[in-house]
Each structure stands twice: as C-alpha cells, then as structure tokens.
C-alpha cells in the first residue's frame, strides 16, 4: 500500500499499530479482535460517541462497554488517543503490575473504562443495565429527559453471544424495548479454539429479531461510512434495541488474519512491522501516533463531546432555576449521596412478635423507599416469595419508566449483571432478589460487583433447609460459604425484624461494597437483645452469660433463637454460656481487635458456631461447628430440621458432649 492514505485511514492504521505494539511489548494480549474492530470504534468515537474526557464521569455521557474485554488494548488505545487520562507510557506498560492498562478493563482503575469486563457475556448484560438506568433515571425527574438522554453502546464478539447470559440479557432488552441500546457484533467467524464451524451454527440475526431487536448488517468492517450509516439508523430506533452485525477479519492485515492463531497471541516484531507497513501503510517507529491523528480526534470526538457537554451545563443551570427542588435531589442522588435521605434510627419493634426476615426485609424496603426516591429493584420471578415489591408501586416497563418495581423474569445471571450496569450508570440505588440457592446462577456477576466496588444489594431468601418440602435442590448448604469467600462483600444474615432493618440500612449506606442479605422463609421471634448498633458491628453479645461462661455460642439468622433457647436450658442444668449474634462475619472482622476480643471473650476451643448451613469457614472463629455438610432432604420443614439435628434437645446434647 504505497499510495497516500487519508486521515481516517491514517487514524485507523495508528490505532491498529498501537494495538500491535502494546501487545508485542507485553508479549501477551489479544490482537485478533482489536485489529478487526478498530474501524468500528474509530467510527463510533469520531462520529457519534458523546463524552467529555475532561469530565469522564459526566452523568449524561454516552456509555461504551467493551463486552469482549480481551480486546482491552483497543479500548486503551481509543481512550489514549481521544484524550482520556491514559498516557502513552501506560499503553507501553500494558498488562504490567501497577499499570492503568490491566489485562482486561477494570472499572474504577482506568479513566474512561465504563465497566469491568472479560468474563464473556457480562458486558452485554451490564450495558443492558445501563440502558435501563438511563430510561429509569430520565423518568424519575420532572422533565427528566432533559437531564438524562444518551445512548449505550456495546461491542461483543462471538464469545459473548455464545454465553447463555447474553441471551438472558438480549431477551430482557428486547422485552424492555431499550431503543437506545446499540450492540456491535464483531462477526469474525473465529473464537479462541478455531473457526465457528466447531461450535456455533445458529442464525444470530434471526435470534436477535426473535428477541425483539432491530438487526442491521455491515458487510465490510473496514468501511467507515457503512458503519456510520448503520449507527445513524440504529439511533433512530423508537422501540427496539439494535444489533449491528459487522463482518470483520480477525487480526486484520497480519499474516495469520482470519484464523484463531491471531486471537490471543502477539504478532511478534517481524509480523507486526510487516502488517503495519504493508497492510496499513503505516511506517513508523513503535508506539508512534502522528500528531494529525491526535488533532483529528480533537476536532471530531473531543469537539463534539465538549459542545454537548457545554450545552448540558447550560441546560442544568436553567433546570436548576425552573426546578430547584428536583435539581437538588438530582445533584445529591447522582453523587450517590444517600445519607441526607436515610433515617439514622430504625423503628421500635414490639416484643413477643414473630416475623420471617424475608417479610421484615419487605417492610424495611418499603420504609426506606419513602426516604430514598431513587430506590429501584425487583426479583427473578419470585417477588411474592422473596418480598421484593414496593407496595403500590408501578412496574418498570416501556410505558411506565418511572416505575420502581422491576420484573426481571427468570434470568438471575442477567439480573445481577444488569444491576452492575445500573449502578455503573449512576443515579440509582438498586436491589435484586432470588432464593439463596440460586445465588450460584449469579455468582460471576456478584464477583464482578465485588471487583468493581459496586454497592449492589442482593436479597436472598429461603436461606436454609427450613425451606422444607422443596428438597435438596432448593435448600442452600454451601451458599453462604461461597458468598463469604468473596473479597469485598458484606454478607448479612439477620436474626429478626430489628436486625433486618439494620441490615438494610447498612446495605443502603454502602458505597463501595456489595451487600447480600440472607433471609428466612420461616417466622423468627423478635429477640429482646437484638440491636441496631450490634449489627453495625457485625457481631455482638445478644444474650449475656449469667456469670462465668464455660462456652460461647456464635449463631446467625434463624439459629440465634435456638442458641438462646439452648442457653436457657443449659443454665437450668448449671451450665453458663454466652450467645453472640454474628449477622456479618465480614463486618465483625472490620472492627478493632479490642471490640472483637470483648465479644468473643473465650478462647477458640471454647467456642461453638451454630448455623443451619455448611460449616465451611466457621473453623476460623470456633473450634466446634454445628451445621450441615451434606445436601438437605425433602420433607416438611419441622421434620427436615429435626432430621438434621436442629432441635433444642439435639443441640443441647451436642453442647454437653463438648463439655
Ligand atoms: C466466560 C468466559 N469464558 C471463557 C473466556 C476465555 N476466552 C476469552 S476470549 C475467548 C474467545 C472469544 O471469542 P470471540 O468473542 O469471537 O473473540 P475473538 O476470537 O474474535 O477475539 C475465550 C473463550 C472468557 N474470557 N470468559
């Protein structure tokens, strides 16, 4: 390619070349899709995306999510060239310790990265959540469509579309008519192991159409005008999200183009140089970006973004004048500042009452909803079982976007992942719910929330074998251990109504840590010693010893009342014990050692944990662990509990055995 190339071709060549250089230098990374999809992102950035790199958190910016997170070098290159806070040196440090350019995009780590991606499929679901948040937020304010009105773009490969999660998300987006969501499908016919003929024969276009999407096609992924035309058309959609299938060549221009060999291996110096010079007409030293390319991005992307940004600032000033109260609310809530709305005190509760913690959670949700106008959420078709509805509230639907009740359908994974997207968007407080046993379906999305520091809220009810008749498939055993093993999560299993209100308050106050509330199906008595402050400490003495405790029982949730009953019975026989309620091990571990030692005032060998779930993990806190390390059984709850030893007599016997 000897002839002179125009600025657009030059820019695309520079983008591709930087991708080659970054991956070569790291000797690690995925050039395949980066080279194939470079023109798509070039077109999006220079002709459509509205954002301001100088204020990259501007609430009304367009969102772009790289669902195919392995093509991270392409995203970093776009962010660098378009003026985000990402230097060329950072691109040179691709995939190195401490760099801002980790192997896969990490939200909060790199300026301009909108979502943590890499686990395939999750980017699509997060983008769906962002598009939902955009619609919800616009509807929650008077004339809110002035405040929030933007597009959400997402780039997916074959991998994301093969993941089951993508179909959950696509189906949901079609049903919700998220017309401002635009998905680019990099259709390069290749995945990691080889050609698509190995694994994927479905008609992807028909699949999207069947799910309620518009489908457009770009026959040549190098044709900027063709891509541009498709985006323009997609933006006109009034009632459907749009998928643009773009035919690209994996590893475009390299000697291994069109094959899986270029999916995830650096080109190497020789092929890299040859590809840059011969295929792209780009004969420069490594990591060179011609000045005119930077200027071109300034004149297109940055200029357009700034124009929109400045117009928005003017609009905000006007809005502030005409809608002072609404504006104050918008300003506070889009900063995530809920403290001024949330009551510090929890209600008074009447002794002698009994309530399941799932019901208590429903009451707490409805109480806090009155104070927190941007609370929105729902469940995966178990709203009446997990008690996730806002009473008298409207459903979030295409014609009632102001509704706060989301019917997620039976799509747990997409629900959890889309919640991440909603939180990433900003402006909303969210929660999602399902049975604890199905937390596994959501696991990877929960993990992403933890990595991304998102204050997601999970309501997990039916929290033990006390589910009864539904049997082992519906009785959680190892699930609490699984959740607790995640870094950066608060798992809270309240023991009564009071603790549940406290747990909800903590969840709503959290800014960077997800919270899982573990809720009972069965009624639990209000416990005299339960305390709001105690929950805030994660664990506390809920029922003190008489004088000199010989043992210390640490219980959570529904087992706290059993522990207290055992304490009473043991005392009758002259055995003094202390009972600690430990709704959240993680929060307890965050307390000062002095406090922890005061609560757990006996040595490890004199402590007993009591939880009607797997004992896994409890050995760290107590030598003796009373729990269930097999699967459950189908029977009425009372019989199941008796069968597994969760009766007063059996537990007391166990304690005596220790002594
Ligand atoms: C959930 C998940 N499974 C597996 C992987 C490993 N992986 C990364 S990329 C990839 C292939 C993706 O194919 P495609 O989306 O077509 O990307 P391309 O080959 O075009 O780069 C695989 C299997 C992953 N990142 N996430």
XYZ file of C-alpha atoms and ligand atoms in Angstrom:
685
model
C 0.000 0.000 0.000
C 2.245 2.744 -1.280
C -0.297 5.492 -2.058
C -1.011 8.231 0.455
C -3.760 7.436 2.892
C -6.387 9.875 4.136
C -6.734 10.979 7.764
C -9.387 8.402 8.551
C -7.283 5.569 7.209
C -4.267 7.008 8.969
C -6.124 7.144 12.259
C -7.338 3.572 11.956
C -3.819 2.494 10.984
C -2.410 4.289 14.031
C -4.967 2.623 16.311
C -4.211 -0.803 14.913
C -0.478 -0.195 15.104
C -0.649 0.860 18.745
C -2.579 -2.321 19.496
C 0.108 -4.391 17.788
C 2.882 -2.569 19.648
C 1.250 -2.723 23.070
C 0.554 -6.438 22.795
C 4.004 -7.143 21.373
C 5.697 -5.230 24.176
C 3.675 -7.072 26.816
C 4.257 -10.268 24.902
C 0.715 -11.019 25.923
C -2.757 -9.975 24.859
C -5.371 -10.388 22.152
C -4.679 -8.668 18.855
C -7.369 -10.518 16.874
C -10.498 -8.569 17.643
C -8.570 -5.381 18.383
C -7.365 -5.234 14.787
C -10.682 -6.389 13.354
C -12.891 -3.965 15.255
C -10.645 -0.902 15.172
C -12.654 0.790 12.381
C -15.897 0.230 14.312
C -14.619 2.010 17.389
C -12.936 4.649 15.264
C -16.298 5.413 13.629
C -18.164 5.398 16.908
C -15.670 7.699 18.580
C -15.168 10.205 15.810
C -18.753 10.403 14.541
C -21.133 9.503 17.355
C -19.973 8.998 20.926
C -20.824 11.965 23.130
C -18.478 12.195 26.074
C -16.045 14.603 27.612
C -12.655 13.134 28.516
C -12.028 16.122 30.778
C -15.053 15.139 32.844
C -15.249 11.448 32.187
C -17.956 10.893 34.834
C -20.400 13.339 33.264
C -23.726 11.713 34.007
C -25.272 12.282 30.589
C -22.402 10.899 28.513
C -22.939 8.066 26.088
C -21.712 4.808 27.529
C -19.463 2.371 25.705
C -18.875 -1.119 27.084
C -16.278 -3.472 25.656
C -18.024 -6.759 26.333
C -15.237 -8.627 24.564
C -12.915 -7.483 27.338
C -9.977 -9.410 25.924
C -9.720 -6.706 23.246
C -8.717 -4.311 26.013
C -5.724 -2.939 24.118
C -8.133 -1.489 21.567
C -10.129 0.266 24.270
C -6.996 1.646 25.936
C -5.774 2.888 22.576
C -9.077 4.662 21.904
C -9.036 6.242 25.352
C -5.457 7.403 24.955
C -5.864 8.909 21.507
C -9.120 10.593 22.398
C -7.740 12.468 25.388
C -8.602 10.465 28.480
C -6.157 10.386 31.354
C -4.208 7.480 29.927
C -0.698 8.235 28.759
C 1.307 6.559 26.057
C 3.567 5.239 28.809
C 0.583 3.422 30.258
C -0.019 1.781 26.875
C 3.626 0.753 26.896
C 3.019 -0.832 30.304
C 0.072 -2.896 29.040
C -0.639 -5.832 31.360
C 2.184 -4.896 33.757
C 1.931 -4.660 37.520
C 0.632 -1.304 38.694
C -0.224 -0.024 35.227
C -3.539 1.555 34.301
C -3.785 -0.911 31.453
C -4.556 -4.279 33.038
C -5.222 -7.418 31.009
C -8.958 -6.789 30.940
C -10.752 -3.490 31.517
C -11.357 -2.712 35.177
C -13.902 -0.121 36.177
C -12.529 2.476 38.578
C -8.967 1.649 37.606
C -8.689 3.323 34.228
C -10.160 6.659 33.236
C -12.917 6.133 30.684
C -13.442 2.430 31.316
C -17.162 2.123 31.952
C -17.368 -1.482 33.122
C -15.233 -4.376 34.254
C -15.343 -6.971 31.509
C -13.521 -10.068 30.403
C -15.831 -12.793 31.641
C -17.630 -13.073 28.307
C -21.258 -12.045 28.147
C -21.203 -9.796 31.191
C -20.511 -6.648 29.240
C -23.703 -7.094 27.260
C -25.748 -7.582 30.417
C -24.095 -4.596 32.080
C -24.866 -2.484 29.027
C -28.496 -3.596 29.253
C -28.491 -2.414 32.864
C -27.036 0.927 31.831
C -29.699 1.359 29.181
C -32.364 0.534 31.766
C -30.870 3.022 34.204
C -30.867 5.698 31.525
C -34.573 5.202 30.967
C -35.418 4.923 34.664
C -33.478 7.989 35.643
C -34.975 10.134 32.904
C -38.435 9.167 34.094
C -37.832 9.739 37.796
C -37.489 13.502 37.480
C -39.817 16.160 36.260
C -38.758 16.848 32.673
C -36.075 14.275 33.371
C -35.492 13.515 29.710
C -33.640 16.800 29.646
C -31.328 15.594 32.373
C -30.688 12.135 31.018
C -30.769 11.344 27.342
C -27.930 9.274 25.934
C -27.062 6.076 24.115
C -25.402 2.928 25.402
C -23.088 1.098 23.016
C -21.559 -2.302 23.497
C -19.066 -4.320 21.462
C -19.465 -8.071 21.525
C -17.803 -10.941 19.720
C -18.958 -14.467 19.070
C -17.802 -15.457 22.536
C -20.209 -13.140 24.340
C -23.052 -14.311 22.157
C -22.324 -17.951 22.839
C -22.594 -17.392 26.557
C -26.085 -18.143 27.877
C -26.001 -14.895 29.812
C -26.096 -12.921 26.591
C -29.422 -14.439 25.627
C -30.924 -13.614 29.018
C -29.771 -10.047 28.556
C -30.797 -9.773 24.913
C -34.223 -11.171 25.664
C -34.666 -8.734 28.523
C -33.526 -5.761 26.435
C -35.921 -6.685 23.638
C -38.795 -7.105 26.061
C -38.000 -3.796 27.698
C -37.746 -2.089 24.288
C -34.439 -0.452 25.136
C -34.205 1.513 21.918
C -31.141 3.492 22.952
C -29.039 0.377 23.301
C -26.823 -0.429 20.309
C -24.792 -3.615 20.137
C -21.951 -4.090 17.680
C -21.415 -7.721 16.836
C -17.895 -8.305 15.620
C -18.717 -11.247 13.368
C -15.270 -12.549 12.555
C -16.220 -16.218 12.465
C -13.440 -17.176 14.855
C -13.080 -17.812 18.591
C -10.148 -18.954 20.693
C -10.050 -22.578 19.627
C -10.810 -22.178 15.953
C -13.489 -21.322 13.420
C -17.130 -21.005 14.326
C -17.861 -24.207 12.446
C -16.590 -26.001 15.542
C -19.214 -24.587 17.857
C -21.718 -22.093 16.525
C -24.218 -22.673 13.744
C -27.168 -20.628 14.857
C -28.608 -17.790 12.846
C -27.613 -14.928 15.109
C -29.596 -12.314 13.198
C -32.812 -14.290 13.482
C -32.130 -14.852 17.154
C -31.952 -11.108 17.763
C -35.038 -10.460 15.642
C -36.924 -13.111 17.625
C -35.874 -11.336 20.802
C -37.386 -8.051 19.683
C -34.334 -6.289 18.279
C -33.649 -4.420 15.068
C -30.871 -6.026 13.109
C -28.566 -4.194 10.736
C -25.604 -5.540 8.857
C -22.329 -4.069 7.733
C -20.755 -6.166 5.029
C -17.264 -4.711 5.327
C -15.901 -3.997 8.787
C -13.294 -1.702 7.250
C -15.874 0.557 5.619
C -16.221 3.534 7.923
C -19.105 5.072 6.007
C -21.039 1.840 6.055
C -20.541 1.522 9.805
C -21.517 5.159 10.250
C -24.701 4.665 8.244
C -25.703 1.716 10.402
C -25.120 3.631 13.627
C -27.173 6.544 12.300
C -30.007 4.213 11.505
C -29.748 2.430 14.839
C -30.047 5.729 16.680
C -33.375 6.362 15.013
C -34.984 3.288 16.517
C -38.020 4.197 18.573
C -38.961 0.944 20.218
C -36.245 -1.665 19.835
C -32.598 -2.087 20.697
C -30.380 -2.553 17.663
C -27.773 -5.146 16.837
C -25.321 -4.220 14.101
C -23.650 -7.303 12.712
C -20.302 -6.231 11.354
C -18.323 -8.599 9.188
C -14.718 -8.230 10.175
C -11.490 -10.134 9.724
C -9.806 -11.276 12.918
C -6.242 -9.998 13.107
C -6.847 -7.887 10.003
C -3.721 -7.393 7.912
C -1.488 -9.799 9.813
C -0.051 -12.971 8.351
C -2.428 -15.006 10.483
C -5.521 -12.972 9.733
C -8.777 -14.880 9.626
C -7.533 -17.628 11.926
C -7.705 -18.364 15.638
C -3.890 -18.141 15.762
C -4.213 -14.379 15.970
C -6.993 -14.385 18.574
C -4.751 -14.308 21.616
C -1.095 -14.279 20.629
C 1.105 -11.287 19.924
C 2.019 -10.816 16.275
C 5.711 -10.615 17.125
C 8.090 -7.929 15.905
C 8.525 -9.190 12.386
C 4.897 -9.750 11.504
C 3.937 -6.657 13.455
C 6.209 -4.452 11.378
C 5.179 -6.105 8.139
C 1.487 -5.745 8.962
C 1.849 -2.075 9.856
C 3.819 -1.165 6.789
C 2.393 -3.411 4.121
C -1.234 -3.773 5.188
C -1.815 -0.395 6.832
C 0.744 1.792 5.038
C 1.984 2.891 8.455
C 5.765 3.036 8.519
C 6.742 4.485 11.878
C 8.650 3.502 14.948
C 6.779 1.617 17.658
C 4.121 3.455 19.664
C 4.132 6.354 17.252
C 0.935 8.356 16.977
C 1.074 11.041 14.290
C 0.146 14.466 15.588
C -2.576 14.810 12.979
C -4.287 11.745 14.431
C -4.469 13.339 17.879
C -5.710 16.522 16.223
C -8.268 14.610 14.230
C -9.720 13.173 17.442
C -9.709 16.618 18.996
C -11.546 18.047 16.018
C -14.133 15.282 15.976
C -14.692 13.388 19.209
C -13.477 15.974 21.704
C -15.055 18.945 19.965
C -18.436 17.296 19.576
C -18.326 15.992 23.143
C -17.457 19.392 24.536
C -20.278 21.015 22.594
C -22.767 18.594 24.085
C -21.211 18.941 27.493
C -21.396 22.724 27.478
C -24.952 22.692 26.207
C -25.782 20.308 29.040
C -24.222 22.604 31.633
C -26.385 25.460 30.369
C -29.408 23.250 30.462
C -28.600 22.252 34.031
C -28.387 25.896 35.101
C -31.774 26.529 33.545
C -33.191 23.396 35.094
C -31.877 24.431 38.476
C -33.768 27.714 38.182
C -37.025 26.218 36.995
C -36.936 23.023 39.103
C -34.936 23.903 42.209
C -36.125 21.023 44.391
C -35.817 18.414 41.679
C -32.380 19.689 40.817
C -31.183 19.401 44.407
C -32.423 15.830 44.523
C -30.782 15.010 41.195
C -27.488 16.571 42.230
C -27.381 14.670 45.524
C -28.535 11.321 44.240
C -26.327 11.271 41.170
C -23.377 11.722 43.522
C -24.526 8.610 45.349
C -25.071 10.666 48.477
C -27.951 8.953 50.244
C -27.024 9.913 53.782
C -29.192 13.023 53.849
C -32.242 10.994 52.891
C -31.743 7.930 55.027
C -33.076 7.952 58.611
C -30.418 7.019 61.182
C -32.878 5.452 63.606
C -34.678 2.205 62.933
C -38.285 1.801 64.126
C -39.302 0.472 67.550
C -40.352 -3.171 67.494
C -42.836 -4.881 69.793
C -41.571 -7.790 71.896
C -43.361 -11.071 71.523
C -43.891 -10.683 67.782
C -42.622 -13.048 65.174
C -41.843 -12.423 61.514
C -39.842 -14.058 58.765
C -36.829 -11.977 57.846
C -37.959 -12.013 54.198
C -41.153 -10.238 55.307
C -39.165 -7.957 57.536
C -36.989 -7.164 54.535
C -40.060 -6.266 52.502
C -41.151 -3.920 55.278
C -37.699 -2.369 55.510
C -37.544 -1.892 51.754
C -40.891 -0.122 51.756
C -39.965 2.010 54.734
C -36.642 3.104 53.233
C -38.246 3.610 49.856
C -40.206 6.516 51.343
C -36.941 8.205 52.155
C -34.944 7.155 49.129
C -36.717 8.212 45.977
C -34.245 6.543 43.625
C -34.512 3.032 45.017
C -35.422 0.591 42.280
C -35.315 -3.181 42.059
C -37.061 -6.473 41.815
C -36.598 -10.192 41.567
C -36.259 -13.072 39.144
C -39.959 -14.009 39.184
C -40.065 -14.621 42.923
C -41.192 -11.190 44.096
C -44.013 -12.568 46.203
C -41.720 -15.178 47.777
C -38.693 -13.009 48.427
C -40.879 -9.950 49.141
C -39.152 -7.535 46.824
C -42.068 -5.377 45.726
C -42.508 -1.752 46.524
C -46.111 -1.712 47.682
C -48.436 0.229 45.452
C -45.508 0.876 43.144
C -45.622 0.750 39.385
C -43.740 -1.751 37.279
C -40.731 -0.522 35.330
C -41.975 -1.035 31.781
C -41.626 0.696 28.422
C -44.685 2.863 29.044
C -44.082 3.375 32.731
C -40.385 4.019 33.051
C -40.993 5.863 36.303
C -41.948 2.514 37.905
C -39.696 1.219 40.661
C -40.601 -2.467 40.508
C -38.520 -4.374 38.010
C -39.766 -7.742 36.829
C -36.507 -9.359 35.811
C -38.066 -12.614 34.690
C -36.310 -15.888 35.375
C -32.935 -14.515 34.410
C -30.880 -14.472 37.611
C -27.494 -14.004 35.968
C -28.648 -11.174 33.715
C -30.446 -9.585 36.652
C -27.304 -9.480 38.780
C -25.133 -8.386 35.900
C -27.571 -5.721 34.737
C -27.732 -4.452 38.295
C -23.991 -3.865 37.984
C -24.694 -1.845 34.855
C -27.393 0.198 36.562
C -25.029 1.061 39.379
C -22.218 1.859 36.977
C -24.558 4.246 35.229
C -25.122 6.110 38.460
C -28.058 7.960 39.946
C -29.952 4.939 41.259
C -29.964 2.695 44.311
C -30.756 -0.847 43.306
C -31.525 -4.276 44.717
C -32.255 -7.668 43.222
C -33.650 -10.806 44.781
C -33.997 -14.555 44.429
C -33.728 -17.717 46.519
C -30.346 -18.155 48.178
C -29.839 -21.485 46.462
C -29.810 -19.717 43.097
C -27.111 -17.278 44.119
C -24.887 -19.693 42.221
C -26.536 -18.620 38.996
C -25.483 -15.065 39.755
C -22.081 -15.821 41.182
C -19.894 -14.420 38.450
C -21.885 -11.183 38.306
C -21.626 -10.845 42.080
C -17.899 -11.331 41.748
C -17.778 -8.585 39.159
C -19.704 -6.291 41.513
C -17.130 -7.013 44.226
C -14.183 -6.318 41.898
C -15.886 -3.178 40.604
C -16.643 -1.819 44.099
C -20.350 -1.516 43.376
C -22.821 -1.209 46.261
C -25.129 -3.850 44.802
C -27.814 -5.276 47.080
C -28.868 -8.924 46.900
C -31.902 -10.208 48.748
C -31.514 -13.956 49.171
C -34.414 -15.630 50.932
C -35.278 -19.259 51.686
C -31.950 -19.374 53.395
C -31.708 -22.927 54.782
C -33.089 -26.453 54.842
C -36.079 -24.899 56.612
C -37.382 -24.430 53.071
C -38.651 -27.960 53.680
C -40.658 -29.766 51.049
C -38.894 -28.353 48.006
C -35.964 -30.563 48.906
C -32.200 -30.515 48.395
C -32.280 -28.705 45.058
C -33.872 -25.742 46.817
C -32.093 -25.975 50.155
C -28.918 -23.906 50.307
C -25.971 -25.553 52.051
C -22.657 -24.223 50.755
C -24.003 -20.901 49.511
C -23.140 -18.770 52.485
C -19.597 -20.100 52.453
C -19.421 -19.263 48.755
C -20.631 -15.707 49.274
C -18.452 -15.152 52.327
C -15.389 -16.352 50.442
C -15.644 -13.396 48.060
C -13.373 -10.444 48.768
C -15.194 -7.119 49.234
C -18.689 -8.237 50.154
C -20.834 -7.889 53.251
C -22.982 -10.933 53.821
C -25.586 -10.173 56.498
C -27.879 -12.835 57.930
C -30.200 -11.070 60.361
C -31.895 -12.968 63.173
C -35.103 -10.975 63.468
C -37.044 -7.975 62.223
C -34.873 -5.475 64.052
C -31.642 -6.865 62.687
C -33.198 -6.920 59.221
C -33.949 -3.190 59.299
C -30.393 -2.536 60.437
C -29.004 -4.757 57.719
C -30.983 -2.895 55.067
C -29.717 0.411 56.381
C -26.118 -0.773 56.137
C -26.719 -2.064 52.629
C -28.150 1.275 51.516
C -25.344 3.222 53.118
C -22.634 1.150 51.491
C -20.809 2.965 48.729
C -18.174 0.558 47.519
C -19.127 -2.858 48.814
C -21.948 -5.147 47.710
C -24.263 -6.495 50.396
C -26.061 -9.826 50.430
C -28.982 -10.042 52.853
C -29.713 -13.637 53.806
C -33.356 -14.013 54.721
C -35.514 -16.689 56.227
C -38.719 -18.054 54.826
C -39.969 -19.108 58.253
C -41.069 -16.805 61.051
C -38.458 -15.825 63.619
C -39.223 -14.324 67.028
C -38.155 -10.794 67.833
C -35.207 -11.196 70.153
C -35.005 -8.951 73.144
C -31.295 -8.340 72.941
C -31.075 -7.762 69.189
C -29.611 -4.404 68.383
C -29.146 -1.947 65.560
C -25.729 -0.993 66.857
C -24.781 -4.627 67.186
C -25.497 -5.271 63.517
C -23.386 -2.268 62.611
C -20.513 -4.078 64.368
C -21.177 -7.304 62.504
C -21.355 -9.362 65.702
C -22.285 -8.701 69.332
C -23.358 -10.300 72.565
C -27.081 -10.782 72.141
C -27.599 -12.786 75.309
C -25.063 -12.463 78.058
C -23.864 -15.243 80.334
C -25.130 -15.337 83.919
C -21.678 -15.150 85.490
C -18.824 -17.276 84.197
C -19.420 -18.641 80.714
C -17.996 -22.069 80.010
C -18.755 -21.831 76.319
C -19.598 -19.242 73.736
C -22.192 -19.921 71.040
C -21.916 -17.896 67.841
C -25.106 -18.077 65.798
C -26.573 -16.299 62.792
C -30.080 -15.691 61.465
C -32.718 -18.239 62.341
C -30.339 -20.091 64.658
C -29.909 -17.220 67.098
C -33.195 -18.006 68.831
C -32.187 -21.678 69.058
C -28.910 -20.639 70.670
C -30.744 -18.512 73.214
C -33.187 -21.308 73.989
C -30.224 -23.642 74.476
C -28.554 -21.111 76.746
C -31.640 -21.060 78.951
C -31.900 -24.808 79.120
C -28.213 -25.238 79.831
C -28.401 -22.734 82.646
C -31.128 -24.798 84.257
C -28.548 -27.544 84.395
C -25.949 -25.219 85.796
C -24.072 -24.630 82.554
C -23.445 -20.985 81.829
C -22.879 -19.918 78.182
C -22.754 -16.672 76.226
C -24.629 -16.172 72.943
C -23.229 -13.987 70.209
C -25.273 -12.945 67.206
C -22.979 -12.712 64.192
C -25.081 -11.367 61.312
C -21.982 -10.433 59.337
C -18.590 -12.046 59.781
C -17.009 -9.569 57.344
C -18.262 -6.503 59.200
C -17.223 -8.059 62.507
C -13.737 -8.647 61.136
C -13.514 -4.970 60.223
C -13.903 -3.978 63.894
C -10.994 -3.215 66.184
C -9.339 -6.180 67.872
C -10.355 -4.860 71.293
C -14.035 -4.968 70.394
C -13.728 -8.412 68.829
C -11.962 -9.748 71.895
C -14.643 -8.342 74.165
C -17.376 -10.086 72.198
C -15.516 -13.364 71.722
C -14.194 -13.464 75.263
C -13.390 -17.173 75.387
C -10.576 -18.974 73.581
C -11.183 -20.601 70.213
C -11.526 -24.096 71.731
C -14.451 -22.918 73.847
C -16.484 -21.537 71.004
C -19.309 -23.200 69.081
C -20.684 -21.983 65.771
C -24.333 -22.652 65.009
C -25.655 -22.233 61.502
C -28.101 -24.422 59.561
C -25.796 -24.430 56.538
C -22.344 -25.711 55.652
C -19.797 -25.410 58.456
C -17.162 -24.469 55.887
C -15.272 -21.412 57.065
C -16.501 -21.398 60.648
C -13.375 -23.119 61.939
C -11.663 -19.749 61.821
C -13.959 -18.446 64.545
C -14.852 -21.524 66.551
C -13.441 -24.979 67.223
C -16.829 -26.698 67.367
C -19.075 -26.261 64.342
C -22.721 -27.251 64.312
C -24.117 -27.199 60.777
C -24.935 -29.372 57.780
C -22.275 -30.719 55.486
C -24.456 -32.864 53.267
C -27.303 -31.951 50.957
C -30.698 -31.496 52.581
C -33.869 -33.569 52.248
C -37.413 -33.082 51.095
C -39.909 -33.092 53.962
C -41.967 -30.637 55.967
C -39.590 -28.075 57.471
C -40.031 -29.317 61.023
C -39.091 -32.860 60.038
C -36.132 -31.743 57.942
C -34.800 -29.635 60.762
C -35.232 -32.452 63.259
C -33.563 -34.889 60.873
C -30.500 -32.677 60.618
C -30.330 -32.098 64.353
C -31.736 -28.612 64.537
C -33.839 -29.088 67.638
C -33.268 -27.760 71.108
C -32.608 -31.188 72.596
C -30.121 -32.258 69.986
C -28.191 -29.024 70.114
C -28.089 -29.038 73.911
C -26.862 -32.619 73.776
C -24.093 -31.525 71.397
C -23.025 -28.761 73.760
C -22.959 -31.116 76.704
C -20.895 -33.536 74.657
C -18.263 -30.854 74.230
C -18.153 -30.126 77.923
C -16.847 -16.655 30.479
C -15.570 -16.769 29.719
N -15.200 -17.946 29.205
C -14.041 -18.069 28.534
C -13.217 -16.997 28.385
C -11.869 -17.154 27.651
N -11.949 -16.504 26.332
C -11.529 -15.259 26.152
S -11.782 -14.719 24.589
C -12.456 -16.177 24.133
C -12.954 -16.385 22.727
C -13.860 -15.297 22.343
O -14.212 -15.367 21.011
P -14.702 -14.048 20.282
O -15.655 -13.334 21.105
O -15.159 -14.459 18.918
O -13.419 -13.166 20.210
P -12.313 -13.118 19.079
O -11.812 -14.519 18.881
O -12.976 -12.596 17.882
O -11.285 -12.227 19.637
C -12.469 -17.067 25.194
C -13.003 -18.444 25.110
C -13.624 -15.780 28.954
N -12.891 -14.684 28.889
N -14.811 -15.684 29.570
